[in-house]
mmCIF file of C-alpha atoms in Angstrom:
data_model
loop_
_atom_site.group_PDB
_atom_site.id
_atom_site.type_symbol
_atom_site.label_atom_id
_atom_site.label_comp_id
_atom_site.label_asym_id
_atom_site.label_seq_id
_atom_site.Cartn_x
_atom_site.Cartn_y
_atom_site.Cartn_z
ATOM 1 C CA MET L 1 41.365 -16.393 0.545
ATOM 2 C CA ALA L 2 38.745 -14.376 -1.105
ATOM 3 C CA PHE L 3 35.906 -12.746 0.913
ATOM 4 C CA GLU L 4 33.322 -15.164 -0.547
ATOM 5 C CA GLU L 5 35.409 -18.326 0.430
ATOM 6 C CA ALA L 6 35.919 -16.732 3.972
ATOM 7 C CA VAL L 7 32.185 -16.246 4.487
ATOM 8 C CA ALA L 8 31.653 -19.737 3.099
ATOM 9 C CA SER L 9 34.187 -21.319 5.334
ATOM 10 C CA VAL L 10 32.329 -19.953 8.517
ATOM 11 C CA PRO L 11 30.443 -22.556 10.248
ATOM 12 C CA ALA L 12 26.595 -22.186 9.980
ATOM 13 C CA ASP L 13 26.349 -21.941 13.763
ATOM 14 C CA LYS L 14 28.516 -18.808 13.776
ATOM 15 C CA LEU L 15 26.238 -16.834 11.330
ATOM 16 C CA LEU L 16 23.512 -14.493 12.525
ATOM 17 C CA GLY L 17 20.678 -17.114 12.076
ATOM 18 C CA GLY L 18 22.732 -19.699 14.197
ATOM 19 C CA THR L 19 23.575 -17.136 16.721
ATOM 20 C CA LEU L 20 19.731 -16.218 17.144
ATOM 21 C CA HIS L 21 18.909 -19.736 17.551
ATOM 22 C CA GLY L 22 21.603 -20.104 20.147
ATOM 23 C CA LEU L 23 20.302 -17.086 21.993
ATOM 24 C CA ALA L 24 16.770 -18.556 22.109
ATOM 25 C CA SER L 25 17.931 -21.379 24.188
ATOM 26 C CA HIS L 26 19.984 -19.216 26.641
ATOM 27 C CA ALA L 27 18.223 -17.979 29.715
ATOM 28 C CA MET L 28 18.541 -14.250 28.649
ATOM 29 C CA GLY L 29 17.406 -15.175 25.223
ATOM 30 C CA ARG L 30 14.310 -16.623 26.485
ATOM 31 C CA THR L 31 13.184 -13.194 27.732
ATOM 32 C CA MET L 32 13.847 -11.618 24.259
ATOM 33 C CA ASP L 33 11.250 -11.195 21.514
ATOM 34 C CA MET L 34 12.654 -13.668 19.163
ATOM 35 C CA ASP L 35 10.149 -12.993 16.526
ATOM 36 C CA THR L 36 11.253 -9.427 16.346
ATOM 37 C CA LEU L 37 15.062 -10.499 16.260
ATOM 38 C CA HIS L 38 14.264 -12.816 13.291
ATOM 39 C CA LYS L 39 12.427 -10.151 11.608
ATOM 40 C CA ALA L 40 15.531 -7.791 12.162
ATOM 41 C CA ARG L 41 17.732 -10.392 10.640
ATOM 42 C CA GLN L 42 15.781 -10.817 7.617
ATOM 43 C CA ALA L 43 15.366 -7.068 7.377
ATOM 44 C CA ARG L 44 19.070 -6.775 7.510
ATOM 45 C CA ASN L 45 19.407 -9.308 4.808
ATOM 46 C CA TRP L 46 16.944 -7.786 2.625
ATOM 47 C CA ILE L 47 18.629 -4.341 3.090
ATOM 48 C CA ALA L 48 22.041 -5.678 2.259
ATOM 49 C CA HIS L 49 20.885 -7.524 -0.820
ATOM 50 C CA GLU L 50 17.799 -6.055 -2.270
ATOM 51 C CA GLY L 51 17.207 -2.722 -0.615
ATOM 52 C CA ALA L 52 18.737 -0.710 -3.435
ATOM 53 C CA SER L 53 17.467 -2.848 -6.249
ATOM 54 C CA ILE L 54 15.040 -0.625 -8.192
ATOM 55 C CA GLY L 55 15.518 -2.384 -11.634
ATOM 56 C CA ALA L 56 16.924 -1.053 -14.762
ATOM 57 C CA ILE L 57 17.749 2.703 -14.298
ATOM 58 C CA TRP L 58 16.323 3.663 -17.697
ATOM 59 C CA SER L 59 12.921 2.302 -16.775
ATOM 60 C CA VAL L 60 12.619 3.581 -13.149
ATOM 61 C CA ASP L 61 10.183 6.151 -12.484
ATOM 62 C CA ARG L 62 9.073 8.075 -9.380
ATOM 63 C CA SER L 63 6.338 5.305 -8.497
ATOM 64 C CA ARG L 64 8.847 2.383 -8.504
ATOM 65 C CA ILE L 65 11.514 4.408 -6.332
ATOM 66 C CA LEU L 66 8.722 5.340 -3.833
ATOM 67 C CA GLN L 67 7.389 1.774 -3.783
ATOM 68 C CA GLN L 68 11.013 0.563 -2.963
ATOM 69 C CA ALA L 69 11.467 3.210 -0.384
ATOM 70 C CA VAL L 70 8.328 2.140 1.431
ATOM 71 C CA LYS L 71 9.652 -1.524 1.471
ATOM 72 C CA LEU L 72 13.003 -0.126 2.642
ATOM 73 C CA ARG L 73 11.405 1.868 5.381
ATOM 74 C CA THR L 74 9.393 -1.256 6.777
ATOM 75 C CA ALA L 75 12.897 -3.077 6.943
ATOM 76 C CA VAL L 76 14.640 -0.264 8.570
ATOM 77 C CA THR L 77 11.814 -0.327 11.104
ATOM 78 C CA ASP L 78 12.073 -4.023 11.638
ATOM 79 C CA LEU L 79 15.900 -3.678 11.994
ATOM 80 C CA ALA L 80 15.737 -0.729 14.449
ATOM 81 C CA LEU L 81 13.354 -2.743 16.660
ATOM 82 C CA GLY L 82 15.890 -5.754 16.741
ATOM 83 C CA ASP L 83 18.643 -3.398 17.318
ATOM 84 C CA ASN L 84 16.930 -1.768 20.193
ATOM 85 C CA ILE L 85 16.515 -5.251 21.903
ATOM 86 C CA ILE L 86 20.118 -6.256 21.516
ATOM 87 C CA SER L 87 21.138 -2.837 22.581
ATOM 88 C CA GLN L 88 19.172 -3.177 25.821
ATOM 89 C CA TRP L 89 20.559 -6.588 26.404
ATOM 90 C CA CYS L 90 24.214 -5.085 25.746
ATOM 91 C CA HIS L 91 23.326 -2.133 28.140
ATOM 92 C CA GLY L 92 22.236 -4.723 30.823
ATOM 93 C CA LEU L 93 25.560 -6.663 30.590
ATOM 94 C CA ALA L 94 27.692 -3.495 30.444
ATOM 95 C CA GLU L 95 25.863 -1.602 33.234
ATOM 96 C CA PRO L 96 24.190 -4.160 35.377
ATOM 97 C CA ASN L 97 23.510 -1.605 38.242
ATOM 98 C CA ASP L 98 22.215 1.196 36.039
ATOM 99 C CA PRO L 99 18.457 1.300 34.966
ATOM 100 C CA PRO L 100 17.989 1.270 31.093
ATOM 101 C CA PRO L 101 17.557 4.735 29.426
ATOM 102 C CA THR L 102 13.817 4.402 28.776
ATOM 103 C CA ASP L 103 13.470 7.617 26.839
ATOM 104 C CA TRP L 104 16.050 6.512 24.269
ATOM 105 C CA ILE L 105 14.592 3.065 24.119
ATOM 106 C CA ASN L 106 11.190 4.327 23.434
ATOM 107 C CA GLY L 107 12.252 6.930 21.094
ATOM 108 C CA TYR L 108 14.989 4.777 19.157
ATOM 109 C CA PRO L 109 12.670 3.384 16.209
ATOM 110 C CA ASP L 110 11.402 7.014 15.367
ATOM 111 C CA ALA L 111 15.084 8.322 15.770
ATOM 112 C CA VAL L 112 16.329 5.792 13.325
ATOM 113 C CA ASP L 113 13.392 6.424 10.937
ATOM 114 C CA THR L 114 14.019 10.220 10.959
ATOM 115 C CA TRP L 115 17.888 9.768 10.528
ATOM 116 C CA VAL L 116 17.600 7.301 7.616
ATOM 117 C CA PHE L 117 14.677 9.024 5.778
ATOM 118 C CA GLY L 118 14.802 12.568 6.984
ATOM 119 C CA HIS L 119 13.122 14.602 4.226
ATOM 120 C CA LEU L 120 11.756 11.559 2.261
ATOM 121 C CA ARG L 121 9.400 11.276 5.220
ATOM 122 C CA GLY L 122 7.177 13.907 3.806
ATOM 123 C CA LEU L 123 6.851 12.218 0.291
ATOM 124 C CA MET L 124 6.082 8.784 1.688
ATOM 125 C CA PRO L 125 2.892 7.481 2.788
ATOM 126 C CA LYS L 126 2.122 7.527 6.592
ATOM 127 C CA GLN L 127 3.873 4.412 8.129
ATOM 128 C CA ALA L 128 1.568 2.490 10.530
ATOM 129 C CA GLN L 129 2.714 2.828 14.304
ATOM 130 C CA SER L 130 5.194 0.021 15.028
ATOM 131 C CA PRO L 131 4.761 -1.973 18.040
ATOM 132 C CA GLY L 132 8.153 -0.866 19.555
ATOM 133 C CA SER L 133 7.674 2.855 18.822
ATOM 134 C CA SER L 134 6.047 5.489 21.197
#
């Protein structure tokens, strides 16, 4: 079976969107920020399908690359915020008696931004402080 056929054969309730809807009705899911998780899902899809799309290579200039990088940075931030929620949930399940690592949780979105964009951060406009970063 080809990859596309395998993906198409997966029941809709087993895909990420369906899984998030299922989590929303679960007791643990009701305590999560479902809006952030849905934004993270959308960001993941955008990164996977459009994140590197800058147009025809012969017509791309610095401005277009920077514009796409700003959109990518926003998507990466949304994805990191959602990942942070899921990681906290997983930590709670795996280590129910240990307190969550608050320093790591608070610094995670900025750590991801630094890791992904590194030296490009100096070329990009200042990003607005996201709600989940310190």
